């Protein structure tokens, strides 16, 4: 359980959480790696979603997953990029979330993920929720908590802190 | 100003914030890009620090900054990697922080940075503070806030919320 006050204040910015799929760069699982190499070199995200032809979310792809196939005995070799497909190198074990948002779940998953993929009931890619937007909401919360709530140390805690000051 | 209660609780995990320089992969500004390509393909971070020969922090480097030099008229060409140096393509406008930590500053900078570079008074690289560790501290704070503090809605706010429920 997380503090109700914190949860409510983070939820106040909820409408801003989603970066919709239309403006998130993605690649298809059957794209060849040379195409994905170009996309990931030009977009700002370190990882992007991989979709199938019906917009179902299939995995995530980073440049390192592609460049790893270029390391050979004779140095850096791009020749395999035109033969290999995205689905051969992508990361498949990716947590996804669905609407409505569960703040506690989002806060927990974002410890290990730079962004969370949002899917609909059919598994189609809806958009992403980034650490960036959640960090903004946490900043909003810690800046405004004492404006909307009275926050007082509990007696026992106060005694402990003063003891630690010695 | 951020809420004192939130600040104190985030600070409780402060000793865990720093990932020390000894265990953070880095490259030298005079390294050639083929070496940096190998390092960034094998480490988990999307960006790594660039240092000079005396450990001063000089910038950040991502795989995309390297692969951008490989895009030519004839497709993907690695030949320039052995001639170009890290300092020619690295990102130089990078905020840094120094000890002691300023929680409000860290929370603000981490909106736009996946991690913060920590330097000493001479500008030498000390380590990094990641969004991951700060997300852990924020989770600790929102899970324990009501154990250590009494948090009550202020009257005006409560009235507003009940009005919105209708």
mmCIF file of C-alpha atoms in Angstrom:
data_model
loop_
_atom_site.group_PDB
_atom_site.id
_atom_site.type_symbol
_atom_site.label_atom_id
_atom_site.label_comp_id
_atom_site.label_asym_id
_atom_site.label_seq_id
_atom_site.Cartn_x
_atom_site.Cartn_y
_atom_site.Cartn_z
ATOM 1 C CA UNK A 1 0.000 0.000 0.000
ATOM 2 C CA UNK A 2 1.273 3.448 -0.834
ATOM 3 C CA UNK A 3 0.302 6.640 0.970
ATOM 4 C CA UNK A 4 -3.127 7.798 -0.237
ATOM 5 C CA UNK A 5 -1.985 11.422 -0.306
ATOM 6 C CA UNK A 6 0.998 10.589 -2.525
ATOM 7 C CA UNK A 7 -1.119 8.402 -4.810
ATOM 8 C CA UNK A 8 -3.816 11.043 -5.276
ATOM 9 C CA UNK A 9 -1.309 13.772 -6.079
ATOM 10 C CA UNK A 10 0.550 11.611 -8.614
ATOM 11 C CA UNK A 11 -2.826 10.716 -10.170
ATOM 12 C CA UNK A 12 -3.623 14.409 -10.666
ATOM 13 C CA UNK A 13 -1.258 14.405 -13.689
ATOM 14 C CA UNK A 14 -2.572 11.045 -14.971
ATOM 15 C CA UNK A 15 -3.922 12.473 -18.237
ATOM 16 C CA UNK A 16 -0.333 13.379 -19.180
ATOM 17 C CA UNK A 17 1.166 9.926 -18.544
ATOM 18 C CA UNK A 18 0.562 8.357 -21.959
ATOM 19 C CA UNK A 19 2.732 9.129 -24.981
ATOM 20 C CA UNK A 20 0.373 7.766 -27.643
ATOM 21 C CA UNK A 21 1.530 5.105 -30.120
ATOM 22 C CA UNK A 22 1.126 7.505 -33.066
ATOM 23 C CA UNK A 23 4.157 9.516 -31.959
ATOM 24 C CA UNK A 24 6.360 6.665 -30.658
ATOM 25 C CA UNK A 25 8.868 5.320 -33.198
ATOM 26 C CA UNK A 26 8.514 1.570 -33.696
ATOM 27 C CA UNK A 27 9.677 -1.226 -35.981
ATOM 28 C CA UNK A 28 7.970 -4.358 -37.283
ATOM 29 C CA UNK A 29 9.175 -7.786 -36.165
ATOM 30 C CA UNK A 30 9.790 -8.762 -39.811
ATOM 31 C CA UNK A 31 11.841 -5.652 -40.634
ATOM 32 C CA UNK A 32 15.459 -6.368 -41.436
ATOM 33 C CA UNK A 33 18.096 -5.097 -39.024
ATOM 34 C CA UNK A 34 19.529 -2.563 -41.463
ATOM 35 C CA UNK A 35 16.215 -0.685 -41.426
ATOM 36 C CA UNK A 36 16.005 -0.863 -37.609
ATOM 37 C CA UNK A 37 19.631 0.353 -37.417
ATOM 38 C CA UNK A 38 18.615 3.529 -39.276
ATOM 39 C CA UNK A 39 15.527 4.099 -37.109
ATOM 40 C CA UNK A 40 17.368 3.639 -33.799
ATOM 41 C CA UNK A 41 20.256 5.845 -34.930
ATOM 42 C CA UNK A 42 17.849 8.708 -35.625
ATOM 43 C CA UNK A 43 15.305 8.545 -32.745
ATOM 44 C CA UNK A 44 16.048 9.696 -29.218
ATOM 45 C CA UNK A 45 14.838 6.571 -27.390
ATOM 46 C CA UNK A 46 17.424 3.935 -26.458
ATOM 47 C CA UNK A 47 14.808 1.195 -26.933
ATOM 48 C CA UNK A 48 11.743 1.144 -29.174
ATOM 49 C CA UNK A 49 8.707 -1.162 -29.381
ATOM 50 C CA UNK A 50 8.508 -3.986 -31.912
ATOM 51 C CA UNK A 51 5.058 -4.697 -33.386
ATOM 52 C CA UNK A 52 3.553 -7.285 -35.716
ATOM 53 C CA UNK A 53 1.561 -6.338 -38.809
ATOM 54 C CA UNK A 54 -1.623 -6.003 -36.717
ATOM 55 C CA UNK A 55 -0.087 -3.614 -34.153
ATOM 56 C CA UNK A 56 0.309 -6.271 -31.446
ATOM 57 C CA UNK A 57 3.222 -5.551 -29.123
ATOM 58 C CA UNK A 58 5.942 -8.198 -29.524
ATOM 59 C CA UNK A 59 9.090 -6.887 -27.793
ATOM 60 C CA UNK A 60 11.693 -4.135 -27.452
ATOM 61 C CA UNK A 61 14.733 -3.381 -29.581
ATOM 62 C CA UNK A 62 17.904 -1.410 -28.757
ATOM 63 C CA UNK A 63 20.882 -0.492 -30.932
ATOM 64 C CA UNK A 64 23.116 -2.765 -28.835
ATOM 65 C CA UNK A 65 20.944 -5.776 -29.770
ATOM 66 C CA UNK A 66 21.645 -4.928 -33.426
ATOM 67 C CA UNK A 67 25.330 -3.990 -33.143
ATOM 68 C CA UNK A 68 26.000 -7.219 -31.238
ATOM 69 C CA UNK A 69 25.359 -9.094 -34.518
ATOM 70 C CA UNK A 70 28.078 -6.957 -36.193
ATOM 71 C CA UNK A 71 30.936 -8.127 -33.958
ATOM 72 C CA UNK A 72 32.943 -10.699 -35.901
ATOM 73 C CA UNK A 73 36.437 -12.101 -36.083
ATOM 74 C CA UNK A 74 37.306 -9.502 -38.716
ATOM 75 C CA UNK A 75 36.123 -6.441 -36.782
ATOM 76 C CA UNK A 76 32.828 -4.637 -37.260
ATOM 77 C CA UNK A 77 30.854 -6.199 -40.111
ATOM 78 C CA UNK A 78 27.443 -4.835 -41.223
ATOM 79 C CA UNK A 79 26.802 -7.576 -43.799
ATOM 80 C CA UNK A 80 24.429 -9.650 -41.630
ATOM 81 C CA UNK A 81 22.091 -6.677 -41.042
ATOM 82 C CA UNK A 82 20.369 -7.112 -44.410
ATOM 83 C CA UNK A 83 19.712 -10.801 -43.777
ATOM 84 C CA UNK A 84 18.597 -10.866 -40.119
ATOM 85 C CA UNK A 85 15.171 -9.791 -38.847
ATOM 86 C CA UNK A 86 14.172 -7.778 -35.784
ATOM 87 C CA UNK A 87 12.377 -10.747 -34.201
ATOM 88 C CA UNK A 88 15.650 -12.703 -34.105
ATOM 89 C CA UNK A 89 17.371 -10.268 -31.718
ATOM 90 C CA UNK A 90 14.614 -8.359 -29.864
ATOM 91 C CA UNK A 91 13.981 -8.602 -26.109
ATOM 92 C CA UNK A 92 10.769 -10.582 -25.526
ATOM 93 C CA UNK A 93 10.372 -10.698 -21.723
ATOM 94 C CA UNK A 94 8.895 -7.226 -21.326
ATOM 95 C CA UNK A 95 6.258 -6.277 -18.738
ATOM 96 C CA UNK A 96 3.227 -4.436 -20.144
ATOM 97 C CA UNK A 97 0.469 -2.497 -18.424
ATOM 98 C CA UNK A 98 -3.163 -1.868 -19.297
ATOM 99 C CA UNK A 99 -5.573 0.931 -18.456
ATOM 100 C CA UNK A 100 -6.760 2.044 -15.951
ATOM 101 C CA UNK A 101 -3.399 2.926 -14.408
ATOM 102 C CA UNK A 102 -2.316 1.300 -11.153
ATOM 103 C CA UNK A 103 0.079 3.891 -9.666
ATOM 104 C CA UNK A 104 1.683 1.442 -7.244
ATOM 105 C CA UNK A 105 2.376 -1.028 -10.084
ATOM 106 C CA UNK A 106 3.757 1.708 -12.362
ATOM 107 C CA UNK A 107 6.069 3.057 -9.645
ATOM 108 C CA UNK A 108 7.338 -0.458 -8.970
ATOM 109 C CA UNK A 109 7.913 -1.469 -12.612
ATOM 110 C CA UNK A 110 9.691 1.814 -13.440
ATOM 111 C CA UNK A 111 12.542 0.903 -11.063
ATOM 112 C CA UNK A 112 13.862 -1.479 -13.717
ATOM 113 C CA UNK A 113 12.274 -0.171 -16.940
ATOM 114 C CA UNK A 114 12.994 3.236 -18.539
ATOM 115 C CA UNK A 115 9.434 3.211 -19.881
ATOM 116 C CA UNK A 116 6.366 0.976 -19.709
ATOM 117 C CA UNK A 117 4.490 -0.311 -22.733
ATOM 118 C CA UNK A 118 0.714 0.145 -22.571
ATOM 119 C CA UNK A 119 -1.452 -2.350 -24.481
ATOM 120 C CA UNK A 120 -5.207 -2.714 -24.928
ATOM 121 C CA UNK A 121 -7.256 -5.848 -24.189
ATOM 122 C CA UNK A 122 -6.162 -7.413 -27.501
ATOM 123 C CA UNK A 123 -2.473 -6.775 -26.798
ATOM 124 C CA UNK A 124 -2.292 -3.938 -29.338
ATOM 125 C CA UNK A 125 0.258 -1.191 -28.705
ATOM 126 C CA UNK A 126 -1.438 1.886 -27.214
ATOM 127 C CA UNK A 127 1.586 3.956 -26.174
ATOM 128 C CA UNK A 128 4.226 4.277 -23.477
ATOM 129 C CA UNK A 129 4.467 5.701 -19.950
ATOM 130 C CA UNK A 130 7.979 7.060 -19.367
ATOM 131 C CA UNK A 131 10.054 7.533 -16.237
ATOM 132 C CA UNK A 132 10.297 11.148 -17.387
ATOM 133 C CA UNK A 133 6.548 11.827 -17.019
ATOM 134 C CA UNK A 134 6.363 9.938 -13.731
ATOM 135 C CA UNK A 135 9.386 11.875 -12.399
ATOM 136 C CA UNK A 136 7.476 15.063 -13.271
ATOM 137 C CA UNK A 137 4.468 13.801 -11.300
ATOM 138 C CA UNK A 138 6.632 12.851 -8.319
ATOM 139 C CA UNK A 139 8.184 16.323 -8.421
ATOM 140 C CA UNK A 140 4.706 17.850 -8.497
ATOM 141 C CA UNK A 141 3.740 15.702 -5.519
ATOM 142 C CA UNK A 142 6.743 16.498 -3.311
ATOM 143 C CA UNK A 143 6.482 20.218 -4.117
ATOM 144 C CA UNK A 144 2.777 20.448 -3.298
ATOM 145 C CA UNK A 145 2.196 17.817 -0.618
ATOM 146 C CA UNK A 146 2.347 20.288 2.260
ATOM 147 C CA UNK A 147 0.072 22.750 0.474
ATOM 148 C CA UNK A 148 -2.756 20.209 0.307
ATOM 149 C CA UNK A 149 -1.972 18.101 3.378
ATOM 150 C CA UNK A 150 -0.944 18.652 6.988
ATOM 151 C CA UNK A 151 2.102 16.421 7.469
ATOM 152 C CA UNK A 152 3.185 15.853 11.074
ATOM 153 C CA UNK A 153 5.784 13.467 12.401
ATOM 154 C CA UNK A 154 4.371 10.771 14.622
ATOM 155 C CA UNK A 155 5.548 11.071 18.241
ATOM 156 C CA UNK A 156 7.753 7.980 18.251
ATOM 157 C CA UNK A 157 9.469 8.987 15.022
ATOM 158 C CA UNK A 158 10.157 12.478 16.293
ATOM 159 C CA UNK A 159 11.822 11.099 19.417
ATOM 160 C CA UNK A 160 13.990 8.797 17.291
ATOM 161 C CA UNK A 161 15.129 11.612 15.031
ATOM 162 C CA UNK A 162 16.098 13.915 17.892
ATOM 163 C CA UNK A 163 18.023 11.025 19.409
ATOM 164 C CA UNK A 164 19.906 10.549 16.133
ATOM 165 C CA UNK A 165 20.822 14.238 16.085
ATOM 166 C CA UNK A 166 22.968 13.853 19.182
ATOM 167 C CA UNK B 1 10.847 23.945 -1.677
ATOM 168 C CA UNK B 2 9.894 20.293 -1.406
ATOM 169 C CA UNK B 3 7.997 18.732 1.485
ATOM 170 C CA UNK B 4 10.374 18.177 4.413
ATOM 171 C CA UNK B 5 8.826 14.776 5.139
ATOM 172 C CA UNK B 6 9.394 13.587 1.546
ATOM 173 C CA UNK B 7 12.929 14.953 1.482
ATOM 174 C CA UNK B 8 13.918 13.296 4.763
ATOM 175 C CA UNK B 9 12.543 9.935 3.704
ATOM 176 C CA UNK B 10 14.293 10.024 0.314
ATOM 177 C CA UNK B 11 17.523 10.998 2.114
ATOM 178 C CA UNK B 12 17.276 7.900 4.304
ATOM 179 C CA UNK B 13 18.565 5.831 1.349
ATOM 180 C CA UNK B 14 21.218 8.417 0.417
ATOM 181 C CA UNK B 15 24.167 6.084 1.060
ATOM 182 C CA UNK B 16 22.879 3.875 -1.768
ATOM 183 C CA UNK B 17 22.579 6.652 -4.379
ATOM 184 C CA UNK B 18 26.109 6.566 -5.786
ATOM 185 C CA UNK B 19 27.269 3.899 -8.237
ATOM 186 C CA UNK B 20 31.025 4.475 -7.854
ATOM 187 C CA UNK B 21 33.218 5.224 -10.876
ATOM 188 C CA UNK B 22 35.142 1.959 -10.434
ATOM 189 C CA UNK B 23 32.150 -0.073 -11.599
ATOM 190 C CA UNK B 24 30.767 2.300 -14.277
ATOM 191 C CA UNK B 25 31.972 1.539 -17.809
ATOM 192 C CA UNK B 26 33.618 4.556 -19.446
ATOM 193 C CA UNK B 27 35.680 5.514 -22.474
ATOM 194 C CA UNK B 28 38.491 8.017 -22.977
ATOM 195 C CA UNK B 29 37.956 11.073 -25.172
ATOM 196 C CA UNK B 30 40.886 10.009 -27.373
ATOM 197 C CA UNK B 31 39.643 6.443 -27.874
ATOM 198 C CA UNK B 32 38.684 5.650 -31.449
ATOM 199 C CA UNK B 33 35.040 4.959 -32.193
ATOM 200 C CA UNK B 34 35.588 1.287 -33.020
ATOM 201 C CA UNK B 35 36.693 0.679 -29.427
ATOM 202 C CA UNK B 36 33.737 2.665 -28.030
ATOM 203 C CA UNK B 37 31.410 0.697 -30.357
ATOM 204 C CA UNK B 38 32.531 -2.551 -28.699
ATOM 205 C CA UNK B 39 32.167 -1.134 -25.166
ATOM 206 C CA UNK B 40 28.672 0.276 -25.756
ATOM 207 C CA UNK B 41 27.515 -2.928 -27.473
ATOM 208 C CA UNK B 42 28.493 -4.978 -24.420
ATOM 209 C CA UNK B 43 27.449 -2.767 -21.442
ATOM 210 C CA UNK B 44 23.867 -2.310 -20.299
ATOM 211 C CA UNK B 45 23.870 1.502 -20.126
ATOM 212 C CA UNK B 46 22.570 3.411 -23.155
ATOM 213 C CA UNK B 47 25.051 6.234 -22.465
ATOM 214 C CA UNK B 48 28.426 6.087 -20.734
ATOM 215 C CA UNK B 49 30.776 8.793 -19.380
ATOM 216 C CA UNK B 50 33.731 10.052 -21.397
ATOM 217 C CA UNK B 51 36.879 10.936 -19.423
ATOM 218 C CA UNK B 52 40.279 12.457 -20.191
ATOM 219 C CA UNK B 53 43.535 10.783 -19.184
ATOM 220 C CA UNK B 54 43.334 12.385 -15.716
ATOM 221 C CA UNK B 55 39.788 11.126 -14.978
ATOM 222 C CA UNK B 56 38.134 14.502 -15.602
ATOM 223 C CA UNK B 57 34.554 14.164 -16.869
ATOM 224 C CA UNK B 58 34.266 15.420 -20.463
ATOM 225 C CA UNK B 59 30.902 14.231 -21.834
ATOM 226 C CA UNK B 60 28.539 11.350 -22.548
ATOM 227 C CA UNK B 61 28.530 8.862 -25.414
ATOM 228 C CA UNK B 62 25.700 6.695 -26.813
ATOM 229 C CA UNK B 63 25.726 4.070 -29.556
ATOM 230 C CA UNK B 64 23.546 6.316 -31.730
ATOM 231 C CA UNK B 65 26.252 9.036 -31.679
ATOM 232 C CA UNK B 66 28.637 6.425 -33.111
ATOM 233 C CA UNK B 67 26.287 4.721 -35.583
ATOM 234 C CA UNK B 68 25.307 8.128 -36.974
ATOM 235 C CA UNK B 69 28.828 8.350 -38.457
ATOM 236 C CA UNK B 70 28.226 5.018 -40.240
ATOM 237 C CA UNK B 71 25.300 6.222 -42.360
ATOM 238 C CA UNK B 72 26.586 6.908 -45.841
ATOM 239 C CA UNK B 73 25.373 7.027 -49.415
ATOM 240 C CA UNK B 74 26.377 3.380 -49.821
ATOM 241 C CA UNK B 75 24.527 2.033 -46.782
ATOM 242 C CA UNK B 76 26.061 1.233 -43.404
ATOM 243 C CA UNK B 77 29.819 1.773 -43.500
ATOM 244 C CA UNK B 78 32.056 1.089 -40.466
ATOM 245 C CA UNK B 79 35.269 2.360 -42.096
ATOM 246 C CA UNK B 80 35.249 5.769 -40.369
ATOM 247 C CA UNK B 81 35.123 4.211 -36.880
ATOM 248 C CA UNK B 82 38.856 3.484 -36.814
ATOM 249 C CA UNK B 83 39.715 7.076 -37.785
ATOM 250 C CA UNK B 84 37.305 9.148 -35.640
ATOM 251 C CA UNK B 85 37.691 9.803 -31.922
ATOM 252 C CA UNK B 86 35.121 9.814 -29.127
ATOM 253 C CA UNK B 87 35.566 13.556 -28.485
ATOM 254 C CA UNK B 88 34.409 14.326 -32.048
ATOM 255 C CA UNK B 89 30.902 12.892 -31.511
ATOM 256 C CA UNK B 90 30.224 12.948 -27.726
ATOM 257 C CA UNK B 91 27.559 15.074 -26.042
ATOM 258 C CA UNK B 92 29.239 17.920 -24.152
ATOM 259 C CA UNK B 93 26.362 19.886 -22.582
ATOM 260 C CA UNK B 94 25.809 17.577 -19.626
ATOM 261 C CA UNK B 95 24.751 18.736 -16.130
ATOM 262 C CA UNK B 96 26.901 17.398 -13.286
ATOM 263 C CA UNK B 97 26.346 17.341 -9.542
ATOM 264 C CA UNK B 98 28.701 17.435 -6.564
ATOM 265 C CA UNK B 99 28.430 16.151 -3.012
ATOM 266 C CA UNK B 100 26.668 16.728 -0.663
ATOM 267 C CA UNK B 101 23.474 15.744 -2.485
ATOM 268 C CA UNK B 102 20.736 18.312 -3.005
ATOM 269 C CA UNK B 103 17.595 16.158 -3.244
ATOM 270 C CA UNK B 104 15.490 18.885 -4.876
ATOM 271 C CA UNK B 105 18.159 19.446 -7.571
ATOM 272 C CA UNK B 106 18.548 15.694 -8.195
ATOM 273 C CA UNK B 107 14.777 15.174 -8.516
ATOM 274 C CA UNK B 108 14.587 18.087 -10.964
ATOM 275 C CA UNK B 109 17.556 17.072 -13.156
ATOM 276 C CA UNK B 110 16.416 13.440 -13.354
ATOM 277 C CA UNK B 111 13.306 14.490 -15.286
ATOM 278 C CA UNK B 112 15.481 14.892 -18.381
ATOM 279 C CA UNK B 113 18.538 12.740 -17.590
ATOM 280 C CA UNK B 114 18.513 8.941 -17.171
ATOM 281 C CA UNK B 115 21.413 9.336 -14.713
ATOM 282 C CA UNK B 116 23.451 12.155 -13.183
ATOM 283 C CA UNK B 117 27.227 12.366 -13.285
ATOM 284 C CA UNK B 118 28.870 13.128 -9.928
ATOM 285 C CA UNK B 119 32.231 14.939 -9.960
ATOM 286 C CA UNK B 120 34.581 16.110 -7.212
ATOM 287 C CA UNK B 121 35.896 19.671 -6.744
ATOM 288 C CA UNK B 122 38.489 19.146 -9.495
ATOM 289 C CA UNK B 123 35.874 17.860 -11.979
ATOM 290 C CA UNK B 124 37.061 14.264 -11.670
ATOM 291 C CA UNK B 125 34.491 11.536 -12.267
ATOM 292 C CA UNK B 126 33.249 10.111 -8.940
ATOM 293 C CA UNK B 127 30.284 8.008 -10.081
ATOM 294 C CA UNK B 128 26.668 8.243 -11.179
ATOM 295 C CA UNK B 129 23.259 8.621 -9.522
ATOM 296 C CA UNK B 130 20.654 6.753 -11.557
ATOM 297 C CA UNK B 131 16.912 7.218 -11.962
ATOM 298 C CA UNK B 132 16.707 3.577 -10.878
ATOM 299 C CA UNK B 133 18.101 4.245 -7.376
ATOM 300 C CA UNK B 134 16.029 7.412 -6.976
ATOM 301 C CA UNK B 135 12.878 5.553 -8.095
ATOM 302 C CA UNK B 136 13.650 3.010 -5.353
ATOM 303 C CA UNK B 137 13.903 5.831 -2.802
ATOM 304 C CA UNK B 138 10.655 7.408 -3.993
ATOM 305 C CA UNK B 139 8.965 4.002 -3.684
ATOM 306 C CA UNK B 140 10.350 3.674 -0.155
ATOM 307 C CA UNK B 141 9.015 7.129 0.653
ATOM 308 C CA UNK B 142 5.474 6.640 -0.679
ATOM 309 C CA UNK B 143 5.214 3.220 0.972
ATOM 310 C CA UNK B 144 6.332 4.453 4.404
ATOM 311 C CA UNK B 145 5.166 8.074 4.561
ATOM 312 C CA UNK B 146 2.043 7.301 6.570
ATOM 313 C CA UNK B 147 3.952 5.040 8.957
ATOM 314 C CA UNK B 148 6.222 7.891 10.040
ATOM 315 C CA UNK B 149 3.918 10.880 9.476
ATOM 316 C CA UNK B 150 0.305 11.794 10.103
ATOM 317 C CA UNK B 151 -0.985 13.034 6.756
ATOM 318 C CA UNK B 152 -4.328 14.866 6.837
ATOM 319 C CA UNK B 153 -6.060 16.729 4.061
ATOM 320 C CA UNK B 154 -6.424 20.432 4.698
ATOM 321 C CA UNK B 155 -10.060 21.503 5.100
ATOM 322 C CA UNK B 156 -10.381 23.395 1.824
ATOM 323 C CA UNK B 157 -8.941 20.533 -0.174
ATOM 324 C CA UNK B 158 -11.229 18.019 1.444
ATOM 325 C CA UNK B 159 -14.274 20.087 0.572
ATOM 326 C CA UNK B 160 -13.114 20.374 -3.034
ATOM 327 C CA UNK B 161 -12.583 16.645 -3.367
ATOM 328 C CA UNK B 162 -15.994 15.708 -1.976
ATOM 329 C CA UNK B 163 -17.520 18.220 -4.371
ATOM 330 C CA UNK B 164 -15.756 16.546 -7.290
ATOM 331 C CA UNK B 165 -17.083 13.148 -6.238
ATOM 332 C CA UNK B 166 -20.643 14.169 -7.062
#
